[in-house]
XYZ file of N, CA and C in Angstrom:
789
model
N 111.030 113.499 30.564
C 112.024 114.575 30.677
C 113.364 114.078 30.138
N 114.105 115.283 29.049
C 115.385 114.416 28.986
C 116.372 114.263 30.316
N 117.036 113.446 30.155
C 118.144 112.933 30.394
C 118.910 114.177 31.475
N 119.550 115.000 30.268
C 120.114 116.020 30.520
C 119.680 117.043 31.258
N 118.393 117.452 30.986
C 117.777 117.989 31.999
C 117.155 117.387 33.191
N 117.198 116.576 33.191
C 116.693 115.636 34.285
C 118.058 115.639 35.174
N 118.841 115.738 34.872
C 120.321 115.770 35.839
C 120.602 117.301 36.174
N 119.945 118.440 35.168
C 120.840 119.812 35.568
C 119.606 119.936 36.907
N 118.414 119.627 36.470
C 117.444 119.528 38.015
C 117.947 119.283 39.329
N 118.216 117.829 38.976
C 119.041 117.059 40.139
C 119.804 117.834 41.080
N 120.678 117.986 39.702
C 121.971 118.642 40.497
C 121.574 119.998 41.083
N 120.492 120.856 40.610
C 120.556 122.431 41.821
C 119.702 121.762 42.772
N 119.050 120.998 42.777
C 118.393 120.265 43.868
C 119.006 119.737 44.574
N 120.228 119.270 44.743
C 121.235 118.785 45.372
C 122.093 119.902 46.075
N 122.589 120.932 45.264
C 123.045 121.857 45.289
C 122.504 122.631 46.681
N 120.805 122.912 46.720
C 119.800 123.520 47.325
C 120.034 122.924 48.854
N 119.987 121.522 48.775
C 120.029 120.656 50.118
C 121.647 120.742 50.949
N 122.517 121.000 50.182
C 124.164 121.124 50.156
C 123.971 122.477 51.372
N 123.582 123.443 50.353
C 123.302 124.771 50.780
C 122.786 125.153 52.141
N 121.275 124.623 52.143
C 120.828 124.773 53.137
C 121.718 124.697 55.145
N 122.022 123.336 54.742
C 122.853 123.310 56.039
C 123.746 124.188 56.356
N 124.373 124.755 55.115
C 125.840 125.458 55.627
C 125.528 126.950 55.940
N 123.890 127.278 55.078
C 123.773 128.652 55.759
C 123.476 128.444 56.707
N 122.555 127.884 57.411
C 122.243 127.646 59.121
C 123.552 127.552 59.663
N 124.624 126.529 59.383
C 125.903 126.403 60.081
C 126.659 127.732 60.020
N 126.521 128.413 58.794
C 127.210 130.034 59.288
C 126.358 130.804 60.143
N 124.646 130.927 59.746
C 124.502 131.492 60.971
C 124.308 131.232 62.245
N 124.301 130.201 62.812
C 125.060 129.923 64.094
C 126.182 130.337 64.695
N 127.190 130.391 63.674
C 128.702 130.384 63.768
C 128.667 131.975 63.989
N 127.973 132.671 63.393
C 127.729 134.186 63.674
C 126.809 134.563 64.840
N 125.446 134.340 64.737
C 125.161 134.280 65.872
C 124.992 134.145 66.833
N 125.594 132.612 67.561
C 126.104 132.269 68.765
C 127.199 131.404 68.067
N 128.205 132.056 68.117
C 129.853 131.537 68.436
C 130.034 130.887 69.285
N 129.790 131.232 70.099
C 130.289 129.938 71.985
C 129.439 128.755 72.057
N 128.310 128.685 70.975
C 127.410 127.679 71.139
C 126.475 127.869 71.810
N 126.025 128.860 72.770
C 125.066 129.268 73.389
C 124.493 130.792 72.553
N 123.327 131.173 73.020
C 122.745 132.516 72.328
C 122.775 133.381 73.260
N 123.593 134.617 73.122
C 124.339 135.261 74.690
C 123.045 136.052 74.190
N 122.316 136.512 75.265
C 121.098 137.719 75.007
C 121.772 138.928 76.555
N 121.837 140.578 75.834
C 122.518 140.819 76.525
C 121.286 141.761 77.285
N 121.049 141.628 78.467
C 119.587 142.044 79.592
C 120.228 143.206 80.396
N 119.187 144.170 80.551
C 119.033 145.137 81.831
C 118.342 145.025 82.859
N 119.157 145.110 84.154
C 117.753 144.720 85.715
C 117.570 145.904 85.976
N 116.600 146.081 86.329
C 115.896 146.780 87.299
C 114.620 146.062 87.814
N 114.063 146.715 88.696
C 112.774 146.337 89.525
C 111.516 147.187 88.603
N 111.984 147.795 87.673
C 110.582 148.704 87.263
C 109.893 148.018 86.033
N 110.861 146.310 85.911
C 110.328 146.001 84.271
C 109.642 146.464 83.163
N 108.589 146.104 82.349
C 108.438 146.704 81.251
C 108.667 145.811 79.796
N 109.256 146.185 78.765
C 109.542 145.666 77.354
C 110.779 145.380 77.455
N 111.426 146.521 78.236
C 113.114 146.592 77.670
C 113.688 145.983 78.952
N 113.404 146.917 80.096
C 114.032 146.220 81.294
C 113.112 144.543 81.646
N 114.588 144.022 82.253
C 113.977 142.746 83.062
C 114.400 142.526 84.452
N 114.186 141.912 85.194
C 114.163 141.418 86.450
C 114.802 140.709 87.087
N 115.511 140.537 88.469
C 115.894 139.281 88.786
C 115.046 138.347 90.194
N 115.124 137.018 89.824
C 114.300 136.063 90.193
C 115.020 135.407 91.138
N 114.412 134.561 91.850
C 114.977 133.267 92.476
C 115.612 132.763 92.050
N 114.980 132.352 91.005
C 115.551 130.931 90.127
C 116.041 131.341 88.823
N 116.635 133.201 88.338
C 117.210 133.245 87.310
C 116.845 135.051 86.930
N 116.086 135.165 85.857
C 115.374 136.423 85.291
C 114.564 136.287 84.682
N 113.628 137.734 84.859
C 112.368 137.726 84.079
C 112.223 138.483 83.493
N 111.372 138.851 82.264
C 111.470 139.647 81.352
C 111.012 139.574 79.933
N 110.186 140.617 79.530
C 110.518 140.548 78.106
C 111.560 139.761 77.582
N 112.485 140.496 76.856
C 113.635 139.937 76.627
C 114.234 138.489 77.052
N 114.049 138.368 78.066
C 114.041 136.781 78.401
C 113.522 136.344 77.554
N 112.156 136.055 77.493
C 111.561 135.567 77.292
C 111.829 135.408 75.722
N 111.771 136.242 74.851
C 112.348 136.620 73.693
C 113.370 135.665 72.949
N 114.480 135.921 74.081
C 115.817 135.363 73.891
C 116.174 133.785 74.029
N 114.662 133.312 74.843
C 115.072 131.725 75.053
C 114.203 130.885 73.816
N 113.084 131.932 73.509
C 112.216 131.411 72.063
C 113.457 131.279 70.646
N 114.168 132.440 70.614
C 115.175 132.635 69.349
C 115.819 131.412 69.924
N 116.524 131.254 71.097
C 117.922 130.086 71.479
C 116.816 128.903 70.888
N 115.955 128.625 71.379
C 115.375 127.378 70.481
C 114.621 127.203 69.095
N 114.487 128.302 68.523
C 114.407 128.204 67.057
C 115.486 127.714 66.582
N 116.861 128.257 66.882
C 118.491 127.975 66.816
C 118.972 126.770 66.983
N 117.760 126.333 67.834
C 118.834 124.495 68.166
C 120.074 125.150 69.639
N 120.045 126.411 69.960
C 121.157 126.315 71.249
C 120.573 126.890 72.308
N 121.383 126.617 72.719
C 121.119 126.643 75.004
C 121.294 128.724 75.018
N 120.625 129.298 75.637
C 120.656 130.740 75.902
C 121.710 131.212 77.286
N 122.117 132.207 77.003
C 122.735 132.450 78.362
C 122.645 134.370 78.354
N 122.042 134.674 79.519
C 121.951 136.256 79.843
C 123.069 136.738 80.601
N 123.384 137.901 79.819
C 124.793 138.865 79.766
C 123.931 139.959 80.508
N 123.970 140.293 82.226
C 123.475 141.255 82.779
C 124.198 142.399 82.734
N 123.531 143.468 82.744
C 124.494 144.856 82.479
C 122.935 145.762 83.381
N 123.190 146.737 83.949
C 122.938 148.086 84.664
C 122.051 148.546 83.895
N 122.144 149.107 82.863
C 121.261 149.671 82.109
C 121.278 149.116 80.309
N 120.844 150.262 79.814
C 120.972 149.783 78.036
C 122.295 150.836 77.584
N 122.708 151.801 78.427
C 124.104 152.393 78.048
C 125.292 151.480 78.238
N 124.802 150.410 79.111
C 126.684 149.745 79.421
C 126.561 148.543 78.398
N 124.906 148.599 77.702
C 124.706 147.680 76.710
C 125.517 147.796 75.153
N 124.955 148.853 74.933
C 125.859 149.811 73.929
C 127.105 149.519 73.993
N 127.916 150.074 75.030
C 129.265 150.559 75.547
C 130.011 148.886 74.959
N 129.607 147.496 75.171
C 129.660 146.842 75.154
C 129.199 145.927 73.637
N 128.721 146.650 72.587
C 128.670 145.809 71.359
C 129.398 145.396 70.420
N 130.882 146.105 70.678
C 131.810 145.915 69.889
C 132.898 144.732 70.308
N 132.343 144.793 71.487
C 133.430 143.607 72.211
C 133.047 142.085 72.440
N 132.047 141.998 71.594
C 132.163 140.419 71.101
C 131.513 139.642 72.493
N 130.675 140.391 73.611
C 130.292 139.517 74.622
C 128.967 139.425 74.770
N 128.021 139.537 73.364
C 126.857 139.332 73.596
C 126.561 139.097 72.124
N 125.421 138.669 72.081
C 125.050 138.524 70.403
C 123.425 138.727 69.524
N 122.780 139.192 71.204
C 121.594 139.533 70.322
C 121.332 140.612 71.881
N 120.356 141.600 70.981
C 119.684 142.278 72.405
C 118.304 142.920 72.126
N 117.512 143.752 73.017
C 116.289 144.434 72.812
C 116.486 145.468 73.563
N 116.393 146.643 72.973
C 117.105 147.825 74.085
C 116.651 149.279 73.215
N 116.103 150.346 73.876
C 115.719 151.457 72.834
C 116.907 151.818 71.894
N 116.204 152.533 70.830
C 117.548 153.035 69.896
C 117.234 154.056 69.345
N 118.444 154.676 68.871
C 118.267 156.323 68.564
C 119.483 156.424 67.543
N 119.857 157.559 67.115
C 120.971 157.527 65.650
C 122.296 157.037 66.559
N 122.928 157.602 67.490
C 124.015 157.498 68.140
C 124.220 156.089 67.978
N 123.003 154.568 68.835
C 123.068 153.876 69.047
C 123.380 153.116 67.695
N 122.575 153.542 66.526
C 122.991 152.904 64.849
C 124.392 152.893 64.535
N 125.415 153.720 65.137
C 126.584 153.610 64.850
C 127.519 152.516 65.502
N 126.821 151.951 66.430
C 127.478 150.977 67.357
C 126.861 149.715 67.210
N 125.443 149.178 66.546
C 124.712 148.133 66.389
C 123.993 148.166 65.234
N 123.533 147.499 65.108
C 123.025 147.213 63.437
C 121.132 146.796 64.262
N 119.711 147.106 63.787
C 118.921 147.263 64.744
C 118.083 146.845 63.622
N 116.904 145.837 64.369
C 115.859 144.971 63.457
C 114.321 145.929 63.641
N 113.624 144.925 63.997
C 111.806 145.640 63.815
C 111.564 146.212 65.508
N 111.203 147.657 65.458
C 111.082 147.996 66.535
C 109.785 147.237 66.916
N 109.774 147.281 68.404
C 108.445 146.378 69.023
C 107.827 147.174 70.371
N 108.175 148.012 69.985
C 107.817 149.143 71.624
C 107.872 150.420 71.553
N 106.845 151.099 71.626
C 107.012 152.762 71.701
C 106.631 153.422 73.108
N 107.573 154.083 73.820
C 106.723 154.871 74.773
C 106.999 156.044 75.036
N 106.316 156.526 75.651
C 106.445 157.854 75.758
C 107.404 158.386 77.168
N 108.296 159.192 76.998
C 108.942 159.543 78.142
C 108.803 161.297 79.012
N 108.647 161.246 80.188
C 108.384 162.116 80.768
C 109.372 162.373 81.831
N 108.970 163.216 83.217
C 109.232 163.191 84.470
C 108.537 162.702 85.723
N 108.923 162.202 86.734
C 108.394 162.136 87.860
C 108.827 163.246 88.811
N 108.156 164.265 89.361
C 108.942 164.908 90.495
C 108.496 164.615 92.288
N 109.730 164.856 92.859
C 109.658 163.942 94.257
C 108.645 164.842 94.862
N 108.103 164.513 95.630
C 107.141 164.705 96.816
C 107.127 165.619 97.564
N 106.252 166.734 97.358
C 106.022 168.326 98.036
C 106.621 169.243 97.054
N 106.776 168.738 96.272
C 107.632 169.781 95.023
C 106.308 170.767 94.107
N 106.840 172.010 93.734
C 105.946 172.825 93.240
C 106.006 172.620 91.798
N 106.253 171.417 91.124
C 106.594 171.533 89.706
C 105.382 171.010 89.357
N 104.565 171.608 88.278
C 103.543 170.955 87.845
C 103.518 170.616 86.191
N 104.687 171.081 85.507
C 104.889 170.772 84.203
C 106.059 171.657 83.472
N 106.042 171.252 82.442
C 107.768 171.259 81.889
C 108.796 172.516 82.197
N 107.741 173.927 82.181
C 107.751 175.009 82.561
C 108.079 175.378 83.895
N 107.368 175.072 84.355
C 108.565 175.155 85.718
C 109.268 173.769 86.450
N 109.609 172.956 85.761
C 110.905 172.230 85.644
C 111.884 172.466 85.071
N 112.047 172.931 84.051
C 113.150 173.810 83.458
C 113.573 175.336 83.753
N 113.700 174.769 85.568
C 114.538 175.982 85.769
C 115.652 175.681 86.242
N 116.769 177.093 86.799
C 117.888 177.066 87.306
C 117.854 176.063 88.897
N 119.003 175.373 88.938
C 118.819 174.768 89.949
C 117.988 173.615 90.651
N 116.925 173.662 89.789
C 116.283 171.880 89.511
C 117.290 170.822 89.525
N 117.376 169.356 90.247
C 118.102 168.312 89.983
C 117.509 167.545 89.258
N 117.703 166.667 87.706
C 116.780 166.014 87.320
C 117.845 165.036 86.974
N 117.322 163.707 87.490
C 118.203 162.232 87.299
C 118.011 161.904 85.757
N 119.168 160.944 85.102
C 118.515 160.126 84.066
C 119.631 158.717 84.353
N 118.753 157.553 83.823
C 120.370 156.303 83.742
C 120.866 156.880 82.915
N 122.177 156.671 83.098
C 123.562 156.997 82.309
C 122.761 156.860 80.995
N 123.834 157.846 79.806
C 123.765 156.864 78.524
C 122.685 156.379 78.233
N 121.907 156.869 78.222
C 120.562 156.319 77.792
C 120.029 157.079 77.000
N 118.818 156.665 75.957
C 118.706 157.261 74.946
C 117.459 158.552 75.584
N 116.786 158.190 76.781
C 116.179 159.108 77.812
C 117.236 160.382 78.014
N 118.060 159.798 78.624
C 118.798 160.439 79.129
C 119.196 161.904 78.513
N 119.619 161.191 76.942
C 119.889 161.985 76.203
C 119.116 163.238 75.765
N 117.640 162.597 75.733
C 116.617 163.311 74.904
C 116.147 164.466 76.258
N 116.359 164.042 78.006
C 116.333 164.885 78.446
C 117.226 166.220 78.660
N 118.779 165.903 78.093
C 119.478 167.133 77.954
C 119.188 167.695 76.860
N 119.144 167.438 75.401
C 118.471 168.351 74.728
C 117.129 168.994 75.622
N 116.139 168.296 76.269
C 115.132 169.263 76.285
C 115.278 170.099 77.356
N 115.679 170.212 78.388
C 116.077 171.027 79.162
C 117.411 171.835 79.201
N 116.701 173.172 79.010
C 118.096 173.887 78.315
C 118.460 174.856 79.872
N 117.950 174.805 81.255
C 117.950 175.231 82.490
C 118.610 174.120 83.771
N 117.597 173.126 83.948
C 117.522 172.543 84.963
C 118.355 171.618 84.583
N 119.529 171.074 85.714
C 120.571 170.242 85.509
C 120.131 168.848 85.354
N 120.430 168.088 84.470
C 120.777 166.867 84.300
C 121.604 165.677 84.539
N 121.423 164.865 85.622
C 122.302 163.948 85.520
C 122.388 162.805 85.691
N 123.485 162.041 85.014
C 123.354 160.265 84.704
C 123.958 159.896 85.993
N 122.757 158.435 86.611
C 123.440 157.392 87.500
C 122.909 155.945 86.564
N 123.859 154.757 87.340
C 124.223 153.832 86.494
C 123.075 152.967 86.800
N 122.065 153.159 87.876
C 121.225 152.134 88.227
C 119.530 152.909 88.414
N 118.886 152.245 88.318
C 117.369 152.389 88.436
C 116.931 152.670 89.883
N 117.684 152.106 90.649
C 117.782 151.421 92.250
C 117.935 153.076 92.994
N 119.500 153.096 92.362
C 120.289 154.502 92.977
C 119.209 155.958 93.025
N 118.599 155.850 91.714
C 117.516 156.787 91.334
C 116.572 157.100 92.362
N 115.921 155.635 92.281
C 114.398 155.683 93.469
C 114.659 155.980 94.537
N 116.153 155.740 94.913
C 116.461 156.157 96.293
C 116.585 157.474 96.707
N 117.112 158.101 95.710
C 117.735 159.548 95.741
C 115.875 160.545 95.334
N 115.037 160.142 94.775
C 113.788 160.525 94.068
C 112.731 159.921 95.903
N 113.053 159.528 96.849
C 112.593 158.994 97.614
C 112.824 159.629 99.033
N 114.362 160.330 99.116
C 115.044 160.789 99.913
C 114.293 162.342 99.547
N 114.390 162.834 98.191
C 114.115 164.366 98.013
C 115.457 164.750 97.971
N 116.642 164.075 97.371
C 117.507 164.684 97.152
C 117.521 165.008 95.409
N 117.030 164.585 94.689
C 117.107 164.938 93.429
C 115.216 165.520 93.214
N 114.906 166.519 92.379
C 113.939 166.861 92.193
C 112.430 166.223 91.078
N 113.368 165.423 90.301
C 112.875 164.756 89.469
C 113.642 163.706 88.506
N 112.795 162.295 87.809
C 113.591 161.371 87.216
C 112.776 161.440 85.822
N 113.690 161.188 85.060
C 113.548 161.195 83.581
C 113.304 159.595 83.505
N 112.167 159.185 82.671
C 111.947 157.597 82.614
C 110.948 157.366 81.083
N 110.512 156.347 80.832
C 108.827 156.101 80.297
C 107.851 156.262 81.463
N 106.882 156.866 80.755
C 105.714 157.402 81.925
C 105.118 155.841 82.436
N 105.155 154.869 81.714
C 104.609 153.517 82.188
C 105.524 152.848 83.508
N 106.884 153.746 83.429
C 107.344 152.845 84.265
C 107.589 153.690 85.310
N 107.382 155.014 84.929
C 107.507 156.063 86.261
C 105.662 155.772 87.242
N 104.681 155.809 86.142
C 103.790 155.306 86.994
C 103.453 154.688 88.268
N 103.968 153.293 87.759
C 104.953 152.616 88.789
C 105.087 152.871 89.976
N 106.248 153.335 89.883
C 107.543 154.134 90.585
C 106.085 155.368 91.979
N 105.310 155.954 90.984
C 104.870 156.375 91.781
C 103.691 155.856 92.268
N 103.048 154.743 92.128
C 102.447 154.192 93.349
C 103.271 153.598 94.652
N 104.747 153.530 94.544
C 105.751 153.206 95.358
C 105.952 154.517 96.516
N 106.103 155.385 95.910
C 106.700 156.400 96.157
C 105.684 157.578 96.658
N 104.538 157.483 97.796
C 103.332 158.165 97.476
C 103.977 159.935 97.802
N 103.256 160.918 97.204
C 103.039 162.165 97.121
C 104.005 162.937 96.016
N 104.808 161.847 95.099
C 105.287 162.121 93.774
C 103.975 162.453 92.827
N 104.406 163.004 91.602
C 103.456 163.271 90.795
C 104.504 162.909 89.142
N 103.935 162.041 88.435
C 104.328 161.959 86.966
C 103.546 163.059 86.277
N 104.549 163.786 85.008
C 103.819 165.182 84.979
C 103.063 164.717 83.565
N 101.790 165.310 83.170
C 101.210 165.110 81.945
C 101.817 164.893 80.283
N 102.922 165.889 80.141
C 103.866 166.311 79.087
C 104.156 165.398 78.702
N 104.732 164.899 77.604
C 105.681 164.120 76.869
C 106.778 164.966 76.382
N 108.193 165.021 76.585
C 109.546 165.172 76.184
C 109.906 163.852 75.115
N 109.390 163.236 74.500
C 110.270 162.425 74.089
C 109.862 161.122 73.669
N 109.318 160.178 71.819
C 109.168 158.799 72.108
C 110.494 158.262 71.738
N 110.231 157.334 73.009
C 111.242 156.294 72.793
C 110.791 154.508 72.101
N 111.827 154.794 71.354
C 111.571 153.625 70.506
C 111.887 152.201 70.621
N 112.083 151.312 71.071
C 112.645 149.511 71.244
C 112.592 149.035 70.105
N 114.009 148.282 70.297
C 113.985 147.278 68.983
C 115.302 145.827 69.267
N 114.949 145.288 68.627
C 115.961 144.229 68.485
C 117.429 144.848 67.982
N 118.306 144.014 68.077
C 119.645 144.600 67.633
C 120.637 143.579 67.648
N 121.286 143.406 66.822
C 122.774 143.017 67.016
C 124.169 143.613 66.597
N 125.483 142.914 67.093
C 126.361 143.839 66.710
C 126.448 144.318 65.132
N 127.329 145.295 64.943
C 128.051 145.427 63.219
C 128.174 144.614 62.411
N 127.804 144.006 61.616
C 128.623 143.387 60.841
C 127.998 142.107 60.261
N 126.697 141.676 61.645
C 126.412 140.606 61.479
C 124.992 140.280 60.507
N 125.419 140.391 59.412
C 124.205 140.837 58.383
C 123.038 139.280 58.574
N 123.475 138.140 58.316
C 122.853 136.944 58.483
C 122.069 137.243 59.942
N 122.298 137.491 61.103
C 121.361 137.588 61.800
C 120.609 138.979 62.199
N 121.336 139.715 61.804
C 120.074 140.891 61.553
C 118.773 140.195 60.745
N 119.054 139.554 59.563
C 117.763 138.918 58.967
C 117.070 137.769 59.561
N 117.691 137.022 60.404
C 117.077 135.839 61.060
C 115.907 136.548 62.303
N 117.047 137.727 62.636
C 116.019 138.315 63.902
C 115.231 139.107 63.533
N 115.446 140.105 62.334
C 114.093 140.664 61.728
C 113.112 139.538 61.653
N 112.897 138.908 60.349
C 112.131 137.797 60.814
C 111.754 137.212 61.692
N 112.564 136.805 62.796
C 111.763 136.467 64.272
C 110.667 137.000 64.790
N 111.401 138.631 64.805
C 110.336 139.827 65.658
C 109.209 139.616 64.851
N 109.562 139.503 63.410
C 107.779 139.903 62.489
C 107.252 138.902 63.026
N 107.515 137.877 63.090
C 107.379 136.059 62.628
C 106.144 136.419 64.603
N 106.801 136.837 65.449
C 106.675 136.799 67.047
C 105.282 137.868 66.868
N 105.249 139.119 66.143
C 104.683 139.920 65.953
C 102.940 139.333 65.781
N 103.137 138.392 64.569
C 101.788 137.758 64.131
C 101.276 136.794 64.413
N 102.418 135.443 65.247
C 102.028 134.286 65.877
C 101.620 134.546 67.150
N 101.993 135.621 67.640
C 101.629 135.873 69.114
C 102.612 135.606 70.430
N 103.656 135.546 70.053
C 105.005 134.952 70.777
C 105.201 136.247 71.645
N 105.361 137.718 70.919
C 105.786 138.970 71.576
C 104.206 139.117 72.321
N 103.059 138.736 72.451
C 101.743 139.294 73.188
C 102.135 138.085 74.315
N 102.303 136.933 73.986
C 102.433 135.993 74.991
C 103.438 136.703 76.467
N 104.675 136.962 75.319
C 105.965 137.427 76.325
C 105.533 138.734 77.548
N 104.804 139.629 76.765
C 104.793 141.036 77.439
C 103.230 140.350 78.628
N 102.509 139.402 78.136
C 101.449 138.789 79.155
C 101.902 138.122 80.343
N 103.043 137.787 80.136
C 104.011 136.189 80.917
C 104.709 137.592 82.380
N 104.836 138.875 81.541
C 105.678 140.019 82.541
C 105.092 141.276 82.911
N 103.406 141.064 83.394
C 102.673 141.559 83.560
C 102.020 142.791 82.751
N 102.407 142.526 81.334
C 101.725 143.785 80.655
C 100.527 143.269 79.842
N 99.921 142.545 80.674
C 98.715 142.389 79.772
C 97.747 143.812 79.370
N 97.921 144.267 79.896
C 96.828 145.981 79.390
C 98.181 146.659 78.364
N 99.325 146.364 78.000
C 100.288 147.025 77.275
C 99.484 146.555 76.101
N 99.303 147.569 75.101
C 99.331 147.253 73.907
C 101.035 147.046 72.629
N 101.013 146.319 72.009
C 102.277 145.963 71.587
C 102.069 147.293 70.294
N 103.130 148.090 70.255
C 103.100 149.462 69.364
C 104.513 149.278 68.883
N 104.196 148.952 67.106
C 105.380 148.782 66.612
C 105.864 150.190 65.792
N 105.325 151.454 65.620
C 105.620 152.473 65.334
C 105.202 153.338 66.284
C-alpha cells in the first residue's frame, strides 16, 4: 500500500477511535447529566407495563426493571423519580428532573416528549361498582353516572371524548379511586381492562364491562430535544425486544401470561 494512503487510512482510523469516546461522552452528558440515569416511575398497587410498585427494599416494576438494564448499558448508577401517575409525568418533562421514562402516549403527550418503540398495547374499558345496573357502554353513558379517571391521563382523556352524558372525573391516585369504586361513591373507573381485572377480584360484586373505549399505547420517551438518546433508547427497546430483556422484565412483575404487543 502506498505510503500516502497508508496514512489517509490511519488517520480516519484514528479519527474513528477519537470519535467514538466523545459520542458516548455527549450522550451521557445528555442522557444522565447528574451522573446517574433518573428513570421517571408511577406507583400504584395495580402494576402492569407502565405502572410500578413500592417494595421494602425500593420498587418494582416494569420500568424498573427497564431503567436499571439501560443505567448499566450506560456505565451509571439509576435513580427513580416517583410521581402519582403518568400525567404529573408529562407535567414534569420540561423541567429537567428526569431523563428517560415508559408511560402511554397519545398526540398531546408528542408535544411535551419526544417517544421511542412502543412496547405495550391495551385495551381500556370500565369497571362499575357493585349492585350497579350498568351492563355496557349504553347505559353508562347516562346523565348522572360518576365515572373516575387518574388525572391527565391519556385514559382519562379518551374517556371524555367517549362519553358525551355521564360525568367524568380526574383523581391523582390509583389508591383514591379503589377507595371511592369500593365505598359506591363513584359508579365506575376508567382503566386497562388487565388492570381493572385485578381490581375486580379485590373488589367482589364489581363487574369489568366487555366493550373497549379505547387502545392505549406504551412507549419509551424522553424529553425534547434530546435526539442522541431518543436513538440509544430506540435501540435499547428493539435491542430488549429480541434478546429477551423486555419478556424477562414483564416475567420478573408477574406478567408471565402478558403477551409483549408492540402494535
Amino acid at each position: 500500500m502506498p505510503t500516502s494512503l497508508w496514512s489517509a487510512c490511519a488517520g480516519l482510523a484514528l479519527a474513528a477511535l477519537v470519535a467514538m469516546p466523545a459520542l458516548a461522552d455527549g450522550l451521557k452528558d445528555e442522557i444522565a447529566p447528574t451522573g446517574k440515569l433518573r428513570v421517571a416511575i408511577a406507583i400504584s398497587p395495580a402494576g402492569g407495563a407502565f405502572w410500578s410498585t413500592k417494595t421494602e427494599t425500593g420498587y418494582a416494576g416494569v420500568p424498573v426493571d427497564l431503567g436499571k438494564e439501560m443505567a448499566a448499558q450506560l456505565g451509571v448508577g439509576v435513580e427513580y423519580v416517583v410521581h402519582q401517575n403518568s400525567g404529573q409525568i408529562t407535567d414534569a418533562a420540561g423541567k429537567g428532573t428526569w431523563d428517560v421514562t415508559w408511560l402511554p402516549k397519545d398526540p398531546e403527550r408528542e408535544t411535551k416528549m419526544m417517544f421511542g418503540p412502543i412496547y405495550e398495547v391495551a385495551d381500556a374499558t370500565y369497571i362499575v361498582k357493585a349492585g350497579s345496573s350498568v351492563t355496557n357502554f349504553a347505559t353508562l353513558d347516562q346523565p348522572g353516572i360518576k365515572v373516575a379517571a387518574v388525572n391527565a391521563t391519556t385514559t382519562m382523556r379518551g374517556a371524555v371524548a367517549h362519553l358525551k352524558n355521564a360525568k367524568v372525573t380526574g383523581y391523582q391516585t390509583y389508591d383514591e379511586i379503589f377507595a371511592l369504586l369500593k365505598s359506591g361513591e363513584i359508579d365506575a373507573f376508567a382503566l386497562s381492562r388487565d388492570q381493572l381485572n385485578k381490581m375486580a377480584e379485590k373488589i367482589p360484586g364489581t363487574k369489568v364491562l366487555d366493550e373497549t373505549f379505547k387502545k392505549t399505547v406504551t412507549a419509551i420517551a424522553v424529553p425534547l430535544g434530546h435526539s442522541q438518546s431518543l436513538a440509544f433508547v430506540t435501540k435499547f427497546m428493539n435491542d430488549a425486544v429480541t434478546n429477551g430483556t423486555l419478556r424477562k422484565a414483564y416475567d420478573h412483575n408477574g406478567l408471565k401470561d402478558a403477551p409483549i404487543r408492540t402494535e
